[in-house]
mmCIF file of C-alpha atoms and ligand atoms in Angstrom:
data_model
loop_
_atom_site.group_PDB
_atom_site.id
_atom_site.type_symbol
_atom_site.label_atom_id
_atom_site.label_comp_id
_atom_site.label_asym_id
_atom_site.label_seq_id
_atom_site.Cartn_x
_atom_site.Cartn_y
_atom_site.Cartn_z
ATOM 1 C CA MET U 1 0.000 0.000 0.000
ATOM 2 C CA GLY U 2 3.026 2.269 -0.049
ATOM 3 C CA PHE U 3 2.809 2.671 3.700
ATOM 4 C CA MET U 4 5.806 1.790 5.764
ATOM 5 C CA SER U 5 6.140 1.811 9.519
ATOM 6 C CA LYS U 6 9.023 3.641 11.093
ATOM 7 C CA ASN U 7 10.593 0.309 11.970
ATOM 8 C CA GLY U 8 10.130 -0.935 8.445
ATOM 9 C CA LEU U 9 11.893 2.156 7.164
ATOM 10 C CA VAL U 10 14.780 1.705 9.582
ATOM 11 C CA ILE U 11 15.113 -1.948 8.654
ATOM 12 C CA ASN U 12 15.076 -1.038 5.005
ATOM 13 C CA LEU U 13 17.675 1.627 5.540
ATOM 14 C CA VAL U 14 19.905 -0.827 7.388
ATOM 15 C CA LEU U 15 19.422 -3.369 4.611
ATOM 16 C CA PHE U 16 20.158 -0.745 1.997
ATOM 17 C CA LEU U 17 23.312 0.467 3.723
ATOM 18 C CA GLY U 18 24.388 -3.131 4.299
ATOM 19 C CA LEU U 19 23.907 -3.958 0.644
ATOM 20 C CA THR U 20 25.704 -0.841 -0.502
ATOM 21 C CA LEU U 21 28.598 -1.632 1.772
ATOM 22 C CA CYS U 22 28.791 -5.237 0.583
ATOM 23 C CA THR U 23 28.569 -4.107 -3.009
ATOM 24 C CA SER U 24 31.370 -1.641 -2.589
ATOM 25 C CA LEU U 25 33.455 -4.308 -0.901
ATOM 26 C CA VAL U 26 32.821 -6.942 -3.520
ATOM 27 C CA PHE U 27 32.738 -4.586 -6.483
ATOM 28 C CA GLY U 28 35.688 -2.624 -5.254
ATOM 29 C CA GLY U 29 37.798 -2.449 -8.410
ATOM 30 C CA ASN U 30 40.185 0.472 -8.384
ATOM 31 C CA PHE U 31 42.789 0.592 -11.128
ATOM 32 C CA TYR U 32 45.210 2.566 -8.934
ATOM 33 C CA GLN U 33 45.055 0.211 -5.969
ATOM 34 C CA ASP U 34 44.606 -3.111 -7.674
ATOM 35 C CA PHE U 35 46.914 -2.936 -10.711
ATOM 36 C CA GLU U 36 50.445 -2.036 -11.698
ATOM 37 C CA VAL U 37 51.968 -1.115 -15.056
ATOM 38 C CA THR U 38 53.919 -3.927 -16.720
ATOM 39 C CA PHE U 39 55.142 -2.008 -19.765
ATOM 40 C CA GLY U 40 54.456 1.012 -21.926
ATOM 41 C CA ASP U 41 54.846 3.663 -19.187
ATOM 42 C CA ASN U 42 52.417 6.511 -19.731
ATOM 43 C CA ARG U 43 50.655 4.708 -22.555
ATOM 44 C CA LEU U 44 48.623 3.386 -19.651
ATOM 45 C CA LYS U 45 46.301 5.989 -18.156
ATOM 46 C CA ARG U 46 43.963 5.869 -15.202
ATOM 47 C CA PHE U 47 41.080 8.231 -14.688
ATOM 48 C CA GLY U 48 38.914 9.481 -11.887
ATOM 49 C CA LYS U 49 39.524 9.674 -8.191
ATOM 50 C CA ALA U 50 38.177 6.151 -7.783
ATOM 51 C CA GLY U 51 40.382 4.988 -10.616
ATOM 52 C CA ASN U 52 37.685 2.933 -12.245
ATOM 53 C CA LEU U 53 38.565 3.745 -15.840
ATOM 54 C CA LEU U 54 41.824 2.765 -17.494
ATOM 55 C CA THR U 55 43.099 3.065 -21.042
ATOM 56 C CA LEU U 56 45.911 1.242 -22.779
ATOM 57 C CA SER U 57 47.430 2.553 -25.942
ATOM 58 C CA LEU U 58 49.689 1.263 -28.657
ATOM 59 C CA ASP U 59 51.917 3.292 -30.966
ATOM 60 C CA GLN U 60 54.722 2.392 -33.305
ATOM 61 C CA VAL U 61 57.237 2.369 -30.444
ATOM 62 C CA SER U 62 55.395 0.269 -27.884
ATOM 63 C CA GLY U 63 52.184 -1.158 -26.581
ATOM 64 C CA SER U 64 51.255 -1.173 -22.912
ATOM 65 C CA GLY U 65 50.004 -3.462 -20.204
ATOM 66 C CA PHE U 66 49.105 -3.979 -16.581
ATOM 67 C CA ARG U 67 48.704 -6.735 -14.045
ATOM 68 C CA SER U 68 46.938 -7.154 -10.748
ATOM 69 C CA LYS U 69 48.892 -6.765 -7.557
ATOM 70 C CA LYS U 70 46.918 -9.575 -5.944
ATOM 71 C CA GLU U 71 46.832 -13.226 -6.869
ATOM 72 C CA TYR U 72 43.655 -15.237 -7.089
ATOM 73 C CA LEU U 73 42.955 -18.908 -6.589
ATOM 74 C CA PHE U 74 39.448 -19.448 -7.934
ATOM 75 C CA GLY U 75 36.761 -16.801 -8.125
ATOM 76 C CA ARG U 76 34.922 -14.723 -10.640
ATOM 77 C CA ILE U 77 36.877 -11.993 -12.427
ATOM 78 C CA ASP U 78 34.976 -9.377 -14.407
ATOM 79 C CA MET U 79 36.307 -6.645 -16.627
ATOM 80 C CA GLN U 80 34.459 -4.319 -18.955
ATOM 81 C CA LEU U 81 36.357 -3.635 -22.164
ATOM 82 C CA LYS U 82 35.777 -1.394 -25.129
ATOM 83 C CA LEU U 83 38.147 -2.545 -27.841
ATOM 84 C CA VAL U 84 40.217 -0.540 -30.335
ATOM 85 C CA SER U 85 37.818 0.861 -32.922
ATOM 86 C CA GLY U 86 38.160 1.625 -36.609
ATOM 87 C CA ASN U 87 41.030 -0.061 -38.378
ATOM 88 C CA SER U 88 42.417 -2.226 -35.565
ATOM 89 C CA ALA U 89 44.099 -4.747 -37.854
ATOM 90 C CA GLY U 90 47.259 -6.171 -36.316
ATOM 91 C CA THR U 91 46.398 -5.111 -32.772
ATOM 92 C CA VAL U 92 45.853 -7.684 -30.051
ATOM 93 C CA THR U 93 44.181 -6.909 -26.748
ATOM 94 C CA ALA U 94 44.972 -9.663 -24.289
ATOM 95 C CA TYR U 95 43.136 -10.192 -21.022
ATOM 96 C CA TYR U 96 44.106 -13.264 -19.069
ATOM 97 C CA LEU U 97 44.869 -14.925 -15.772
ATOM 98 C CA SER U 98 48.232 -16.555 -15.301
ATOM 99 C CA SER U 99 50.458 -18.079 -12.648
ATOM 100 C CA GLU U 100 54.230 -18.041 -13.016
ATOM 101 C CA GLY U 101 56.944 -20.508 -13.955
ATOM 102 C CA ALA U 102 57.530 -23.247 -16.503
ATOM 103 C CA THR U 103 54.527 -25.290 -15.365
ATOM 104 C CA HIS U 104 52.229 -22.310 -15.124
ATOM 105 C CA ASP U 105 48.457 -22.324 -15.567
ATOM 106 C CA GLU U 106 46.742 -19.748 -17.715
ATOM 107 C CA ILE U 107 43.211 -18.785 -18.756
ATOM 108 C CA ASP U 108 43.199 -16.540 -21.850
ATOM 109 C CA PHE U 109 41.004 -14.122 -23.686
ATOM 110 C CA GLU U 110 42.640 -12.426 -26.690
ATOM 111 C CA PHE U 111 40.905 -10.014 -29.013
ATOM 112 C CA LEU U 112 42.377 -9.854 -32.495
ATOM 113 C CA GLY U 113 41.603 -6.622 -34.307
ATOM 114 C CA ASN U 114 40.529 -6.304 -37.906
ATOM 115 C CA VAL U 115 40.195 -3.803 -40.707
ATOM 116 C CA THR U 116 37.297 -1.347 -40.397
ATOM 117 C CA GLY U 117 33.927 -3.046 -40.605
ATOM 118 C CA GLN U 118 35.307 -6.573 -40.297
ATOM 119 C CA PRO U 119 34.773 -8.629 -37.146
ATOM 120 C CA TYR U 120 37.154 -9.161 -34.272
ATOM 121 C CA THR U 121 38.242 -12.688 -33.410
ATOM 122 C CA VAL U 122 37.960 -13.681 -29.747
ATOM 123 C CA HIS U 123 40.663 -16.217 -29.075
ATOM 124 C CA THR U 124 40.542 -18.353 -25.912
ATOM 125 C CA ASN U 125 42.960 -20.867 -24.472
ATOM 126 C CA VAL U 126 43.615 -22.815 -21.278
ATOM 127 C CA PHE U 127 47.106 -23.765 -20.123
ATOM 128 C CA THR U 128 47.585 -26.360 -17.418
ATOM 129 C CA GLN U 129 51.017 -27.297 -16.059
ATOM 130 C CA GLY U 130 52.646 -25.218 -18.800
ATOM 131 C CA LYS U 131 50.769 -26.881 -21.634
ATOM 132 C CA GLY U 132 48.270 -24.974 -23.790
ATOM 133 C CA GLY U 133 47.159 -25.763 -27.314
ATOM 134 C CA ARG U 134 43.472 -25.716 -26.360
ATOM 135 C CA GLU U 135 42.328 -22.890 -28.615
ATOM 136 C CA GLN U 136 38.752 -21.994 -29.292
ATOM 137 C CA GLN U 137 37.859 -18.895 -31.285
ATOM 138 C CA PHE U 138 34.651 -16.953 -31.574
ATOM 139 C CA ARG U 139 32.960 -14.031 -33.238
ATOM 140 C CA LEU U 140 30.877 -11.740 -31.082
ATOM 141 C CA TRP U 141 27.180 -11.004 -31.507
ATOM 142 C CA PHE U 142 27.825 -7.261 -31.160
ATOM 143 C CA ASP U 143 30.404 -4.675 -32.154
ATOM 144 C CA PRO U 144 32.905 -4.768 -29.244
ATOM 145 C CA THR U 145 34.301 -1.335 -30.148
ATOM 146 C CA GLU U 146 31.073 0.581 -29.787
ATOM 147 C CA LYS U 147 30.326 0.081 -26.099
ATOM 148 C CA PHE U 148 31.724 -1.575 -23.016
ATOM 149 C CA HIS U 149 30.975 -5.273 -22.608
ATOM 150 C CA THR U 150 31.773 -7.543 -19.692
ATOM 151 C CA TYR U 151 34.278 -10.357 -20.175
ATOM 152 C CA SER U 152 34.562 -12.721 -17.245
ATOM 153 C CA VAL U 153 36.319 -15.814 -16.059
ATOM 154 C CA LEU U 154 34.508 -17.941 -13.511
ATOM 155 C CA TRP U 155 36.999 -20.396 -12.094
ATOM 156 C CA ASN U 156 36.220 -23.006 -9.477
ATOM 157 C CA PRO U 157 37.728 -26.401 -8.623
ATOM 158 C CA SER U 158 35.515 -28.235 -11.088
ATOM 159 C CA MET U 159 35.250 -25.919 -14.084
ATOM 160 C CA ILE U 160 36.355 -22.763 -15.849
ATOM 161 C CA ILE U 161 33.600 -20.781 -17.556
ATOM 162 C CA PHE U 162 34.412 -18.019 -20.059
ATOM 163 C CA LEU U 163 31.625 -15.448 -20.067
ATOM 164 C CA VAL U 164 30.738 -12.594 -22.393
ATOM 165 C CA ASP U 165 28.052 -10.342 -20.916
ATOM 166 C CA ASN U 166 27.204 -13.232 -18.616
ATOM 167 C CA THR U 167 26.692 -15.654 -21.500
ATOM 168 C CA PRO U 168 28.937 -18.726 -21.303
ATOM 169 C CA ILE U 169 30.970 -19.080 -24.489
ATOM 170 C CA ARG U 170 33.253 -21.844 -23.281
ATOM 171 C CA VAL U 171 33.505 -24.330 -20.427
ATOM 172 C CA PHE U 172 36.676 -26.187 -19.521
ATOM 173 C CA ASN U 173 35.795 -28.985 -17.139
ATOM 174 C CA ASN U 174 38.007 -30.650 -14.599
ATOM 175 C CA HIS U 175 39.027 -34.002 -16.102
ATOM 176 C CA GLU U 176 41.752 -34.821 -13.621
ATOM 177 C CA ALA U 177 40.153 -38.233 -13.139
ATOM 178 C CA LYS U 178 41.018 -38.886 -16.814
ATOM 179 C CA GLY U 179 44.551 -37.613 -16.379
ATOM 180 C CA VAL U 180 44.112 -34.043 -17.669
ATOM 181 C CA PRO U 181 45.671 -31.527 -15.273
ATOM 182 C CA PHE U 182 43.352 -28.791 -14.022
ATOM 183 C CA PRO U 183 44.463 -25.425 -12.616
ATOM 184 C CA LYS U 184 43.788 -25.597 -8.908
ATOM 185 C CA THR U 185 46.953 -25.086 -6.888
ATOM 186 C CA GLN U 186 48.747 -22.148 -8.487
ATOM 187 C CA PRO U 187 47.299 -18.700 -7.753
ATOM 188 C CA MET U 188 47.048 -16.423 -10.773
ATOM 189 C CA LYS U 189 47.338 -12.725 -11.416
ATOM 190 C CA ILE U 190 45.156 -10.854 -13.869
ATOM 191 C CA TYR U 191 47.002 -9.424 -16.872
ATOM 192 C CA SER U 192 46.073 -7.247 -19.775
ATOM 193 C CA SER U 193 48.005 -5.742 -22.620
ATOM 194 C CA LEU U 194 47.588 -4.073 -25.959
ATOM 195 C CA TRP U 195 50.294 -4.902 -28.468
ATOM 196 C CA ASN U 196 51.080 -5.262 -32.128
ATOM 197 C CA ALA U 197 51.003 -8.675 -33.735
ATOM 198 C CA ASP U 198 50.606 -7.903 -37.400
ATOM 199 C CA GLN U 199 53.046 -10.729 -38.130
ATOM 200 C CA TRP U 200 50.156 -13.160 -37.638
ATOM 201 C CA ALA U 201 47.065 -11.672 -36.062
ATOM 202 C CA THR U 202 45.013 -10.420 -38.954
ATOM 203 C CA GLN U 203 44.287 -12.884 -41.701
ATOM 204 C CA GLY U 204 47.496 -14.732 -40.988
ATOM 205 C CA GLY U 205 49.713 -11.645 -41.174
ATOM 206 C CA LEU U 206 48.502 -10.497 -44.569
ATOM 207 C CA VAL U 207 46.957 -7.308 -43.220
ATOM 208 C CA LYS U 208 49.453 -4.931 -41.624
ATOM 209 C CA THR U 209 48.807 -2.366 -38.949
ATOM 210 C CA ASP U 210 47.946 1.074 -40.307
ATOM 211 C CA TRP U 211 50.244 3.212 -38.150
ATOM 212 C CA SER U 212 48.717 6.417 -39.516
ATOM 213 C CA LYS U 213 45.779 5.580 -37.187
ATOM 214 C CA ALA U 214 48.015 5.281 -34.093
ATOM 215 C CA PRO U 215 47.827 5.563 -31.155
ATOM 216 C CA PHE U 216 45.322 2.748 -30.794
ATOM 217 C CA THR U 217 43.355 2.753 -27.562
ATOM 218 C CA ALA U 218 41.457 0.129 -25.563
ATOM 219 C CA TYR U 219 39.270 1.066 -22.585
ATOM 220 C CA TYR U 220 38.756 -0.761 -19.297
ATOM 221 C CA ARG U 221 36.339 -0.163 -16.482
ATOM 222 C CA ASN U 222 34.477 -1.795 -13.603
ATOM 223 C CA PHE U 223 37.048 -4.392 -12.729
ATOM 224 C CA ASN U 224 35.749 -6.795 -10.136
ATOM 225 C CA ALA U 225 37.190 -9.878 -8.477
ATOM 226 C CA ASN U 226 34.899 -12.021 -6.383
ATOM 227 C CA PRO U 227 36.910 -14.712 -4.597
ATOM 228 C CA ASP U 228 33.745 -16.486 -3.447
ATOM 229 C CA HIS U 229 33.657 -18.894 -6.382
ATOM 230 C CA ALA U 230 30.922 -21.067 -4.911
ATOM 231 C CA SER U 231 28.338 -18.308 -4.733
ATOM 232 C CA ALA U 232 29.457 -16.918 -8.100
ATOM 233 C CA THR U 233 28.927 -20.340 -9.664
ATOM 234 C CA THR U 234 25.409 -21.070 -8.467
ATOM 235 C CA ALA U 235 23.866 -18.696 -11.006
ATOM 236 C CA PHE U 236 25.168 -20.912 -13.798
ATOM 237 C CA THR U 237 24.998 -24.447 -12.506
ATOM 238 C CA SER U 238 22.742 -27.025 -11.046
ATOM 239 C CA GLY U 239 23.504 -30.215 -9.207
ATOM 240 C CA ALA U 240 25.746 -31.072 -6.330
ATOM 241 C CA SER U 241 28.939 -29.093 -5.919
ATOM 242 C CA GLN U 242 30.947 -32.221 -6.719
ATOM 243 C CA SER U 243 29.482 -32.651 -10.187
ATOM 244 C CA GLN U 244 28.733 -29.142 -11.314
ATOM 245 C CA VAL U 245 27.157 -28.810 -14.706
ATOM 246 C CA LEU U 246 25.626 -25.792 -16.377
ATOM 247 C CA ASN U 247 21.919 -25.433 -15.789
ATOM 248 C CA ALA U 248 19.499 -25.773 -18.705
ATOM 249 C CA TRP U 249 19.366 -22.063 -19.563
ATOM 250 C CA ASN U 250 23.138 -21.695 -19.651
ATOM 251 C CA ARG U 251 23.590 -24.925 -21.592
ATOM 252 C CA ARG U 252 21.235 -23.461 -24.206
ATOM 253 C CA ARG U 253 23.161 -20.175 -24.276
ATOM 254 C CA LEU U 254 26.445 -22.033 -24.660
ATOM 255 C CA ARG U 255 25.058 -24.143 -27.509
ATOM 256 C CA TRP U 256 23.779 -20.991 -29.222
ATOM 257 C CA VAL U 257 27.242 -19.412 -29.072
ATOM 258 C CA GLN U 258 28.951 -22.594 -30.217
ATOM 259 C CA LYS U 259 26.542 -23.045 -33.100
ATOM 260 C CA TYR U 260 26.527 -19.507 -34.477
ATOM 261 C CA PHE U 261 29.704 -17.823 -33.253
ATOM 262 C CA MET U 262 32.426 -20.414 -32.800
ATOM 263 C CA ILE U 263 34.914 -20.241 -35.663
ATOM 264 C CA TYR U 264 37.629 -22.586 -34.405
ATOM 265 C CA ASN U 265 37.715 -25.471 -31.969
ATOM 266 C CA TYR U 266 40.869 -27.507 -31.386
ATOM 267 C CA CYS U 267 38.597 -30.390 -30.410
ATOM 268 C CA THR U 268 37.335 -30.716 -33.975
ATOM 269 C CA ASP U 269 40.608 -29.974 -35.798
ATOM 270 C CA VAL U 270 41.233 -33.370 -37.379
ATOM 271 C CA LYS U 271 44.277 -32.159 -39.330
ATOM 272 C CA ARG U 272 45.970 -31.122 -36.141
ATOM 273 C CA PHE U 273 45.254 -34.318 -34.235
ATOM 274 C CA PRO U 274 45.428 -37.147 -36.776
ATOM 275 C CA GLN U 275 46.228 -39.610 -33.978
ATOM 276 C CA GLY U 276 43.108 -38.662 -32.014
ATOM 277 C CA PHE U 277 41.853 -35.694 -30.053
ATOM 278 C CA PRO U 278 43.139 -34.652 -26.633
ATOM 279 C CA VAL U 279 41.477 -36.533 -23.767
ATOM 280 C CA GLU U 280 39.344 -33.610 -22.565
ATOM 281 C CA CYS U 281 37.736 -33.337 -26.016
ATOM 282 C CA LYS U 282 36.059 -36.709 -25.601
ATOM 283 C CA PHE U 283 33.718 -35.695 -22.806
HETATM 284 C C1 LIG I 1 38.829 -10.221 -40.237
HETATM 285 O O1 LIG I 1 37.861 -10.217 -41.237
HETATM 286 C C2 LIG I 1 37.971 -11.235 -42.207
HETATM 287 C C3 LIG I 1 36.912 -11.029 -43.253
HETATM 288 O O2 LIG I 1 35.629 -10.987 -42.670
HETATM 289 C C4 LIG I 1 37.907 -12.606 -41.539
HETATM 290 O O3 LIG I 1 38.139 -13.614 -42.461
HETATM 291 C C5 LIG I 1 38.945 -12.685 -40.424
HETATM 292 O O4 LIG I 1 38.839 -13.917 -39.745
HETATM 293 C C6 LIG I 1 38.717 -11.530 -39.447
HETATM 294 N N1 LIG I 1 39.517 -11.594 -38.243
HETATM 295 C C7 LIG I 1 40.820 -11.532 -38.173
HETATM 296 C C8 LIG I 1 41.431 -11.536 -36.824
HETATM 297 O O5 LIG I 1 41.524 -11.462 -39.139
#
């Protein structure tokens, strides 16, 4: 009826403040506090007192990059990116999680630019114990240079889910029981960089970077790391925590992406694996 008792109002206020506080704790990304420059010096810029916008740029001399100060072992990592617009051929924007050392684990997103009007390629990979070679590539269902979109990694002990605007585009399941290593002991940092790869990135290196358009700029905002992987996972899965599988809605979303937007899958590349596909491809 729109009427609220004084107590009700107080309770609501307390709830509201509580929620706001929690939100600012969980969604506390600050590019000054949470990240450090890895290369490119002042080609990396941070904006605002709260430091929630960051830009990387690339010119003929250098690209630029950053990494998180903290390490994460499981959790949900979100970043909003607006990719290099116009003629971005030859540029690669990488956004990934990685541990260190020869037997490192890594969870990759890479965005390969293209000539004006042609689509980006989203390249994904998973390294475990130093071994990668698990590429899947996608197109996007929107222009990633026009607005910010959220790219996330949801990583728990039984699966890694790659998300684009909360839609799963790829799931890498834990198949340790079948002898496939799974990242679960080495904490990872979050990395991002913008660099030039016109040797190979665009149409196999045929299209070179147009340096007259430099500097190229990619935009980042609303970084968030939620270490509570269990609660972050429940929105996507059903079933007992031991045997997590995507719920029906997310399985449908994933199938939609795989059907219409997947352009490469190592698990179906017969030429590459004439002796048979890697173990994890069989499940
Ligand atoms: C660029 O556009 C062409 C033509 O649509 C396409 O074949 C290619 O895969 C696109 N992506 C990259 C990274 O070259």
